Coordinates of N, CA and C in Angstrom, one line a residue:
M1140 N -10.1 -2.3 7.7 CA -10.7 -0.8 8.1 C -12.1 -0.6 8.6
I1141 N -13.3 0.0 7.1 CA -15.2 -0.1 8.0 C -15.7 -1.9 7.2
A1142 N -16.6 -1.9 8.3 CA -16.8 -3.5 8.0 C -17.7 -2.8 6.5
N1143 N -17.0 -4.6 5.2 CA -18.8 -4.0 4.0 C -19.5 -4.0 4.4
E1144 N -20.1 -4.8 5.4 CA -21.4 -4.4 5.5 C -22.3 -2.4 5.8
L1145 N -21.2 -2.4 6.3 CA -21.3 -0.4 7.1 C -20.8 -0.2 6.1
L1146 N -20.4 0.4 5.1 CA -20.0 0.7 3.8 C -21.4 0.9 2.8
E1147 N -22.3 -0.5 2.9 CA -23.6 -1.0 2.0 C -24.0 0.1 2.2
L1148 N -24.6 1.0 3.4 CA -26.0 1.3 4.3 C -25.9 2.7 3.4
Y1149 N -24.4 2.9 3.2 CA -23.8 3.9 2.4 C -23.8 4.3 1.4
D1150 N -25.0 3.4 0.1 CA -25.0 3.4 -1.1 C -23.6 3.1 -1.8
A1151 N -23.3 1.8 -1.0 CA -21.5 0.6 -1.3 C -21.9 -0.2 -3.0
K1152 N -21.2 0.0 -3.6 CA -21.4 -1.0 -4.8 C -20.1 -1.6 -4.6
R1153 N -19.7 -2.6 -5.1 CA -19.2 -3.5 -5.5 C -18.3 -3.7 -6.9
K1154 N -17.2 -3.5 -7.5 CA -16.7 -3.9 -8.7 C -15.5 -4.7 -8.8
K1155 N -15.2 -5.0 -9.6 CA -14.2 -6.0 -10.0 C -13.3 -5.3 -11.3
F1156 N -12.7 -5.6 -11.2 CA -11.3 -4.7 -12.0 C -10.0 -6.5 -11.9
Q1157 N -9.5 -6.3 -13.3 CA -8.7 -6.8 -14.0 C -7.2 -6.1 -13.6
K1158 N -6.3 -7.4 -13.6 CA -4.6 -7.2 -13.4 C -4.2 -6.7 -14.3
G1159 N -3.6 -5.8 -13.8 CA -3.0 -4.4 -14.9 C -4.5 -2.9 -15.6
E1160 N -5.5 -3.1 -15.1 CA -6.4 -2.5 -14.9 C -6.6 -1.1 -14.6
L1161 N -6.3 0.2 -14.5 CA -6.7 1.3 -13.9 C -7.8 1.9 -13.1
I1162 N -7.8 1.8 -12.6 CA -9.1 2.4 -10.9 C -8.8 3.7 -11.2
F1163 N -8.0 4.6 -11.2 CA -8.4 5.7 -11.7 C -6.3 6.9 -11.8
A1164 N -7.0 7.1 -12.8 CA -5.2 8.4 -13.0 C -5.4 9.6 -12.5
E1165 N -4.4 9.6 -12.0 CA -2.8 10.7 -11.8 C -3.8 12.1 -12.5
G1166 N -4.8 13.6 -11.8 CA -5.2 14.0 -12.6 C -6.9 14.2 -12.2
N1167 N -7.3 12.7 -13.3 CA -8.5 12.7 -12.1 C -9.0 13.7 -10.4
E1168 N -11.0 13.8 -11.2 CA -10.6 14.5 -9.7 C -10.9 12.7 -9.1
P1169 N -11.5 12.9 -7.3 CA -11.9 12.0 -6.7 C -13.8 12.2 -6.4
H1170 N -14.6 11.1 -6.8 CA -15.8 10.7 -6.7 C -16.0 10.2 -5.4
Y1171 N -15.3 8.8 -5.5 CA -15.6 7.9 -4.7 C -14.2 7.7 -3.2
Y1172 N -14.4 6.6 -2.2 CA -13.9 6.1 -2.2 C -14.1 4.7 -1.8
F1173 N -12.2 3.9 -1.7 CA -12.1 2.5 -2.1 C -11.8 1.5 -1.1
Q1174 N -12.1 0.6 -1.3 CA -11.7 -0.3 -0.3 C -11.5 -1.7 -1.3
I1175 N -10.4 -2.1 -0.5 CA -9.9 -3.4 -1.5 C -11.0 -4.6 0.1
I1176 N -11.7 -5.4 -0.4 CA -12.1 -6.4 -0.9 C -10.9 -7.7 -1.1
T1177 N -11.0 -7.7 -1.9 CA -9.1 -9.2 -2.5 C -8.9 -8.1 -3.3
G1178 N -7.2 -8.3 -3.8 CA -7.1 -8.7 -4.4 C -5.8 -7.2 -4.5
E1179 N -4.7 -6.1 -4.7 CA -3.3 -5.9 -4.1 C -3.3 -4.6 -5.6
V1180 N -3.9 -3.2 -5.0 CA -3.5 -1.9 -6.1 C -3.0 -1.8 -6.1
K1181 N -1.4 -0.6 -7.0 CA -0.7 0.1 -6.0 C -1.8 1.5 -6.5
M1182 N 0.2 2.1 -6.2 CA 0.0 4.2 -6.8 C 1.4 4.1 -6.4
C1183 N 1.1 4.9 -8.0 CA 2.0 4.8 -8.9 C 1.8 6.1 -9.9
N1184 N 3.4 6.8 -9.6 CA 3.2 7.6 -11.2 C 4.1 7.3 -12.3
F1185 N 4.3 8.2 -13.2 CA 5.4 7.8 -14.0 C 6.0 9.1 -14.7
N1186 N 7.6 9.3 -14.6 CA 8.5 10.6 -15.4 C 8.3 10.5 -16.4
D1187 N 9.1 11.8 -16.8 CA 9.0 11.9 -18.2 C 9.0 11.0 -19.3
V1188 N 10.0 10.2 -18.2 CA 11.2 9.2 -19.6 C 10.2 7.6 -20.2
G1189 N 9.2 7.6 -18.8 CA 8.2 7.2 -18.4 C 8.2 6.1 -17.5
R1190 N 9.2 6.3 -17.0 CA 10.3 5.5 -15.2 C 8.6 5.2 -14.7
E1191 N 8.8 4.1 -13.8 CA 7.6 4.1 -12.8 C 8.0 4.3 -11.8
F1192 N 7.2 4.9 -10.7 CA 7.6 6.0 -9.4 C 7.0 4.5 -8.4
I1193 N 7.1 4.3 -6.8 CA 5.7 3.6 -6.3 C 5.6 4.3 -5.0
Q1194 N 4.7 4.5 -5.1 CA 3.5 5.5 -4.6 C 2.9 4.3 -3.4
G1195 N 3.1 3.5 -3.6 CA 2.7 2.8 -2.6 C 1.6 1.3 -2.0
F1196 N 1.4 0.2 -2.5 CA 0.9 -0.9 -2.0 C 0.0 -1.8 -1.8
F1197 N -1.4 -1.1 -1.8 CA -2.5 -1.9 -0.4 C -2.7 -3.4 -0.8
Q1198 N -3.6 -3.8 0.3 CA -4.3 -5.2 0.4 C -5.0 -5.2 1.2
D1199 N -5.9 -6.1 0.8 CA -7.1 -7.0 1.3 C -7.5 -5.8 3.1
G1200 N -8.8 -5.3 2.9 CA -9.1 -4.6 4.4 C -8.7 -3.3 3.8
Q1201 N -8.0 -2.9 3.2 CA -7.0 -1.4 2.7 C -7.8 -0.5 2.3
S1202 N -8.2 0.8 2.6 CA -8.1 1.7 1.7 C -7.0 2.7 1.1
F1203 N -7.7 3.7 0.2 CA -6.5 4.0 -1.2 C -6.7 5.5 -1.9
G1204 N -6.4 6.2 -1.6 CA -6.5 7.2 -2.6 C -7.4 8.9 -2.5
E1205 N -7.7 8.4 -0.4 CA -8.2 9.5 0.9 C -7.8 11.1 0.8
P1206 N -6.6 11.4 1.0 CA -6.4 12.4 1.0 C -7.1 13.4 -0.2
P1207 N -6.7 13.1 -1.9 CA -7.3 14.7 -2.5 C -9.4 13.9 -1.6
L1208 N -9.5 12.6 -2.1 CA -11.1 13.6 -2.0 C -12.3 13.8 -0.6
F1209 N -10.7 14.4 1.0 CA -10.8 14.9 1.9 C -10.0 16.7 1.6
L1210 N -9.5 16.7 0.2 CA -9.1 17.7 0.0 C -9.5 18.4 -1.1
N1211 N -10.7 17.3 -1.5 CA -11.3 18.0 -2.9 C -9.9 18.6 -3.9
R1212 N -8.9 18.0 -4.2 CA -7.8 18.3 -5.1 C -7.9 16.8 -6.1
A1213 N -7.3 17.0 -7.1 CA -7.4 16.0 -8.6 C -5.8 14.9 -7.4
Y1214 N -6.1 13.4 -8.2 CA -5.8 12.6 -7.2 C -4.0 12.5 -8.1
P1215 N -2.6 13.0 -6.5 CA -1.5 13.1 -7.6 C -0.9 11.9 -8.0
A1216 N -1.4 10.1 -8.4 CA -0.7 9.9 -8.4 C -1.5 8.8 -9.0
N1217 N -2.0 7.6 -9.8 CA -2.6 6.5 -10.7 C -2.9 5.4 -9.8
A1218 N -3.3 4.4 -9.5 CA -3.9 3.5 -8.8 C -3.5 2.0 -9.9
M1219 N -3.5 1.6 -10.2 CA -3.9 0.4 -10.3 C -4.1 -1.5 -10.1
A1220 N -4.7 -1.5 -10.9 CA -4.7 -3.5 -10.7 C -4.1 -4.6 -10.5
V1221 N -2.1 -4.6 -8.9 CA -1.8 -5.4 -8.9 C -1.5 -6.7 -9.3
T1222 N -2.9 -7.3 -9.2 CA -3.8 -8.7 -9.4 C -4.8 -8.7 -10.2
D1223 N -6.2 -9.5 -10.2 CA -7.3 -9.1 -10.0 C -8.0 -8.9 -8.0
C1224 N -9.2 -7.7 -8.5 CA -9.5 -7.5 -8.0 C -11.2 -6.9 -7.1
E1225 N -10.9 -7.1 -6.1 CA -13.1 -6.9 -6.1 C -12.5 -5.1 -4.8
I1226 N -13.4 -4.6 -5.3 CA -13.2 -3.1 -4.2 C -14.9 -2.2 -4.6
I1227 N -14.8 -2.3 -2.8 CA -16.0 -1.2 -2.6 C -15.7 -0.2 -3.1
I1228 N -16.5 -0.1 -3.7 CA -16.6 1.6 -3.3 C -18.1 2.8 -3.1
V1229 N -18.0 3.7 -2.9 CA -18.5 4.2 -1.7 C -18.5 6.3 -2.7
P1230 N -19.8 6.1 -3.3 CA -19.7 7.4 -3.9 C -19.4 9.0 -2.7
K1231 N -18.9 10.0 -3.0 CA -17.9 10.5 -1.7 C -19.0 11.3 -1.0
N1232 N -19.8 11.9 -1.2 CA -20.8 12.4 -0.5 C -20.9 11.9 0.7
S1233 N -21.8 10.0 0.0 CA -22.6 8.9 1.3 C -21.0 8.6 2.3
F1234 N -20.3 8.6 2.1 CA -19.5 8.3 2.2 C -18.7 9.7 3.4
L1235 N -18.7 11.1 3.4 CA -18.4 11.4 4.3 C -19.6 11.5 5.7
E1236 N -20.9 11.5 4.8 CA -22.4 11.1 5.3 C -21.7 10.0 6.3
L1237 N -21.2 9.2 6.0 CA -20.7 7.4 6.7 C -20.4 8.3 7.7
L1238 N -19.2 9.1 7.8 CA -18.1 9.1 9.4 C -18.9 10.4 9.9
K1239 N -19.5 11.1 9.7 CA -20.6 12.3 10.2 C -21.3 11.1 11.1
N1240 N -22.0 10.7 11.1 CA -22.8 8.9 11.7 C -22.1 8.1 13.0
N1241 N -20.7 8.4 12.7 CA -19.6 7.5 13.8 C -17.9 7.7 13.7
N1242 N -18.3 8.4 14.7 CA -16.9 8.6 15.4 C -15.9 7.6 15.1
Q1243 N -16.0 6.1 15.8 CA -15.4 5.7 15.6 C -15.1 4.6 14.9
V1244 N -15.2 5.1 13.6 CA -14.4 4.9 12.1 C -14.3 6.1 11.2
S1245 N -14.6 7.6 12.2 CA -13.6 8.3 11.8 C -12.5 8.9 12.6
L1246 N -11.7 8.1 14.2 CA -10.7 8.3 14.8 C -9.9 6.0 14.3
T1247 N -10.3 5.9 13.5 CA -10.4 4.6 12.5 C -9.0 5.1 11.3
I1248 N -10.0 5.6 10.1 CA -9.1 6.7 9.0 C -8.4 7.4 9.3
I1249 N -8.8 8.0 10.4 CA -7.4 9.3 10.9 C -6.7 8.4 11.8
E1250 N -6.5 7.3 12.0 CA -5.2 6.8 13.0 C -4.5 6.1 11.4
Y1251 N -5.9 5.8 10.5 CA -5.0 4.8 9.2 C -4.3 6.1 8.6
L1252 N -4.6 6.6 7.8 CA -4.1 7.9 7.4 C -2.5 8.4 7.7
A1253 N -2.3 8.4 9.2 CA -1.3 8.6 10.6 C -0.4 7.9 9.8
Q1254 N -0.5 6.8 10.6 CA 0.5 6.0 10.4 C 1.2 5.7 8.8
R1255 N 0.0 5.2 7.3 CA 0.7 6.4 6.7 C 1.7 7.2 5.6
L1256 N 1.1 8.4 6.0 CA 2.0 9.2 5.9 C 3.2 9.0 6.9
H1257 N 2.5 8.3 8.4 CA 4.4 8.5 8.2 C 5.3 7.4 7.5
Y1258 N 4.9 6.2 8.1 CA 5.6 5.2 7.6 C 6.5 6.5 5.9
K1259 N 5.5 6.8 4.9 CA 6.3 7.6 3.8 C 8.0 8.8 4.8
S1260 N 7.0 9.5 5.7 CA 8.5 10.8 6.4 C 9.4 9.3 6.9
V1261 N 9.2 8.3 7.5 CA 10.2 7.4 7.2 C 11.3 7.2 6.6
M1262 N 10.3 6.2 6.1 CA 10.9 5.7 4.6 C 11.6 7.2 3.8
A1263 N 10.9 7.9 3.3 CA 12.3 9.6 2.8 C 13.0 9.9 2.9
A1264 N 13.3 9.4 4.5 CA 14.2 9.8 5.3 C 15.6 9.1 4.8
E1265 N 15.3 7.3 5.6 CA 16.2 6.2 4.9 C 16.4 5.7 3.3
I1266 N 15.1 6.1 2.3 CA 15.9 6.4 0.6 C 16.7 7.7 0.4
S1267 N 16.7 8.7 1.3 CA 18.1 9.6 0.8 C 19.2 9.5 0.7
S1268 N 19.6 8.3 1.9 CA 21.0 8.8 3.2 C 21.6 7.7 3.3
Q1269 N 20.6 6.1 2.9 CA 21.5 5.1 3.9 C 21.4 4.0 2.6
E1270 N 22.5 2.8 2.7 CA 22.8 2.0 2.3 C 21.6 0.8 1.6
P1271 N 21.9 -0.2 0.2 CA 21.0 -1.2 0.3 C 20.0 -1.8 1.2
E1272 N 20.9 -2.5 2.0 CA 20.6 -3.1 2.9 C 19.9 -2.9 3.7
H1273 N 20.5 -1.5 4.5 CA 20.7 -0.3 5.3 C 18.3 -0.3 4.9
R1274 N 17.6 0.5 3.0 CA 17.0 0.6 3.2 C 16.3 -0.7 3.3
L1275 N 16.3 -1.6 2.9 CA 15.5 -3.0 3.0 C 14.8 -3.7 4.0
L1276 N 16.0 -3.4 5.2 CA 15.5 -3.7 6.7 C 14.4 -2.5 6.7
K1277 N 14.3 -1.6 6.9 CA 14.0 -0.7 7.7 C 12.2 -0.9 6.7
L1278 N 11.7 -1.4 5.6 CA 11.1 -1.1 3.9 C 10.3 -2.5 4.5
I1279 N 11.0 -4.0 5.7 CA 10.5 -4.7 5.6 C 10.6 -4.6 7.3
D1280 N 11.1 -4.5 8.0 CA 10.9 -3.6 8.9 C 9.6 -2.9 9.8
Y1281 N 9.5 -2.7 9.1 CA 8.4 -1.3 9.3 C 6.7 -2.1 8.4
S1282 N 6.6 -2.7 7.2 CA 5.8 -3.8 7.1 C 5.4 -4.8 7.4
I1283 N 6.4 -5.6 8.2 CA 6.0 -6.1 9.2 C 4.7 -5.6 10.3
K1284 N 5.7 -3.8 10.8 CA 4.9 -3.0 11.7 C 3.3 -3.0 11.1
F1285 N 3.8 -1.8 10.1 CA 2.0 -2.1 9.4 C 1.3 -2.5 9.2
L1286 N 1.6 -3.8 8.3 CA 0.9 -4.6 8.3 C 0.4 -5.9 8.7
K1287 N 0.3 -6.0 10.2 CA 0.2 -6.6 11.3 C 1.7 -7.7 11.2
V1288 N 1.8 -8.5 11.1 CA 2.5 -9.9 9.9 C 2.2 -10.6 10.4
Q1289 N 1.6 -11.6 10.8 CA 2.0 -12.8 11.9 C 3.7 -13.5 11.9
K1290 N 3.3 -14.0 13.0 CA 4.7 -14.3 13.0 C 5.5 -16.2 12.8
G1291 N 5.4 -16.8 12.0 CA 5.6 -18.2 11.3 C 7.0 -19.1 12.6
N1292 N 6.7 -20.9 12.3 CA 7.9 -21.5 12.5 C 9.7 -20.8 12.1
D1293 N 9.3 -19.6 10.2 CA 10.3 -19.4 10.1 C 10.5 -18.1 10.1
G1294 N 9.6 -17.7 11.3 CA 10.1 -15.7 11.1 C 9.4 -15.2 10.4
F1295 N 9.5 -14.0 10.2 CA 7.8 -13.2 9.4 C 7.9 -13.7 8.3
P1296 N 6.7 -13.7 7.4 CA 6.9 -13.9 6.6 C 6.5 -12.5 5.8
I1297 N 7.1 -12.2 4.2 CA 7.7 -10.3 3.9 C 7.1 -10.8 2.3
D1298 N 5.9 -10.2 2.2 CA 5.4 -10.9 0.7 C 5.7 -9.6 0.4
L1299 N 7.0 -9.2 -0.4 CA 7.0 -8.3 -1.5 C 7.5 -9.5 -2.0
T1300 N 7.8 -8.6 -3.8 CA 8.7 -9.3 -5.1 C 9.6 -8.4 -4.6
R1301 N 10.9 -9.2 -4.8 CA 12.6 -7.7 -5.1 C 11.8 -6.6 -6.0
Q1302 N 11.0 -6.8 -7.1 CA 10.1 -5.8 -8.1 C 10.4 -4.5 -7.0
Q1303 N 9.0 -4.7 -7.0 CA 8.4 -4.5 -5.1 C 9.3 -3.2 -4.3
M1304 N 10.1 -4.2 -3.8 CA 11.4 -4.2 -2.7 C 12.1 -2.9 -3.7
A1305 N 12.0 -2.8 -4.8 CA 13.2 -1.7 -5.3 C 12.9 -1.1 -5.8
D1306 N 11.5 -1.2 -6.4 CA 10.5 0.5 -6.1 C 9.9 1.2 -5.7
L1307 N 9.5 -0.3 -4.5 CA 10.1 1.3 -3.3 C 10.6 1.8 -2.2
T1308 N 11.8 1.5 -2.0 CA 13.0 1.3 -1.2 C 14.5 2.5 -3.3
G1309 N 13.2 2.8 -3.4 CA 14.6 3.4 -5.0 C 15.8 3.0 -6.0
L1310 N 16.0 1.6 -5.3 CA 17.0 0.8 -5.9 C 15.8 -0.3 -7.5
R1311 N 17.0 -0.8 -7.9 CA 17.7 -1.4 -8.8 C 17.5 -3.4 -8.6
V1312 N 16.4 -3.9 -9.4 CA 16.1 -5.2 -8.6 C 17.6 -6.2 -8.7
E1313 N 18.9 -5.4 -9.1 CA 19.6 -6.4 -9.3 C 20.4 -5.9 -8.3
T1314 N 20.2 -5.2 -7.2 CA 20.7 -4.4 -6.3 C 19.8 -4.4 -4.7
V1315 N 18.4 -5.1 -4.6 CA 17.7 -5.6 -3.8 C 18.1 -7.3 -3.7
I1316 N 18.8 -8.2 -4.9 CA 18.6 -9.6 -4.7 C 20.1 -9.6 -4.9
R1317 N 21.3 -8.5 -4.2 CA 22.6 -8.8 -4.2 C 22.5 -7.6 -2.4
A1318 N 21.4 -7.4 -2.5 CA 21.4 -6.8 -0.5 C 20.9 -7.8 -0.2
I1319 N 20.1 -8.7 -1.0 CA 18.4 -9.6 0.3 C 19.9 -10.9 0.1
K1320 N 20.7 -11.2 -0.8 CA 21.1 -11.9 -0.1 C 22.0 -12.3 0.5
S1321 N 23.5 -10.8 1.0 CA 24.0 -10.0 1.4 C 23.1 -10.3 2.7
L1322 N 21.8 -9.7 3.1 CA 21.7 -10.2 4.2 C 20.9 -11.1 5.0
E1323 N 21.2 -12.7 4.0 CA 20.7 -13.8 4.4 C 22.3 -14.0 4.8
K1324 N 23.1 -14.6 4.3 CA 24.6 -14.1 5.4 C 25.0 -14.4 6.6
K1325 N 24.5 -12.2 6.5 CA 24.5 -11.6 7.6 C 23.5 -12.8 8.6
K1326 N 22.9 -13.0 8.1 CA 21.7 -14.3 9.3 C 20.8 -12.5 9.7
E1327 N 20.5 -12.1 9.3 CA 19.3 -10.6 9.3 C 17.9 -11.5 8.9
L1328 N 18.1 -12.1 7.7 CA 16.6 -13.0 6.5 C 17.1 -14.0 6.0
K1329 N 16.6 -15.1 6.5 CA 16.0 -16.0 4.9 C 15.3 -16.3 3.4
I1330 N 15.8 -17.5 3.4 CA 15.5 -17.0 1.7 C 14.7 -19.2 1.8
I1331 N 13.8 -19.4 2.4 CA 12.7 -20.6 2.1 C 12.1 -20.0 0.6
K1332 N 12.5 -21.1 0.0 CA 11.9 -21.4 -1.5 C 11.4 -19.9 -2.4
R1333 N 12.5 -19.2 -2.5 CA 12.7 -18.4 -2.8 C 11.3 -16.3 -2.3
K1334 N 11.1 -16.9 -0.9 CA 10.1 -16.4 -0.3 C 11.2 -16.4 1.2
V1335 N 11.6 -14.4 1.3 CA 11.8 -13.7 2.2 C 11.2 -14.2 3.9
F1336 N 12.2 -14.7 4.5 CA 12.5 -14.2 6.3 C 12.7 -12.8 6.7
R1337 N 12.1 -12.5 7.7 CA 12.6 -11.8 9.0 C 12.7 -12.3 10.3

């Protein structure tokens, strides 16, 4: 996304979060731009009975939580550290000043937000009507494209756990495990040392 050196010219600070730590809570007002240096973050909600709904996962170099920052609205979801993380944080006014002074960065942010919106639109349509195997393949293929995963000797490695796949597709973990085994038999996926490859 944005070079850390550029962010640091605009009052950026580096902050560490431990696995499971809340970065911001649903309903909080947005005051900062967040970009991950190392680690993984998830955006999630909890329904009335405490079931978690995953909005998305974010990794090294990605930003999260920007739409409420631009809209001056409360966060619609929680952001939590999935692993120990180091995150660069820029105050809102400084970040907006950075965008005004750097047209190319503004275009990069717009493209990134558009990709995420497209992903949500595609997955919403798939999740509402398709069979588990189809949902998983759509999630996997889009993740490869969106995250620009590099192909190795065994295919494209998928860095999502079975639980994350379930959370992102609205399936139960047991259903994901069965679907992955079925897709392996159909030679759509490979499983090597419990790791999934496309």
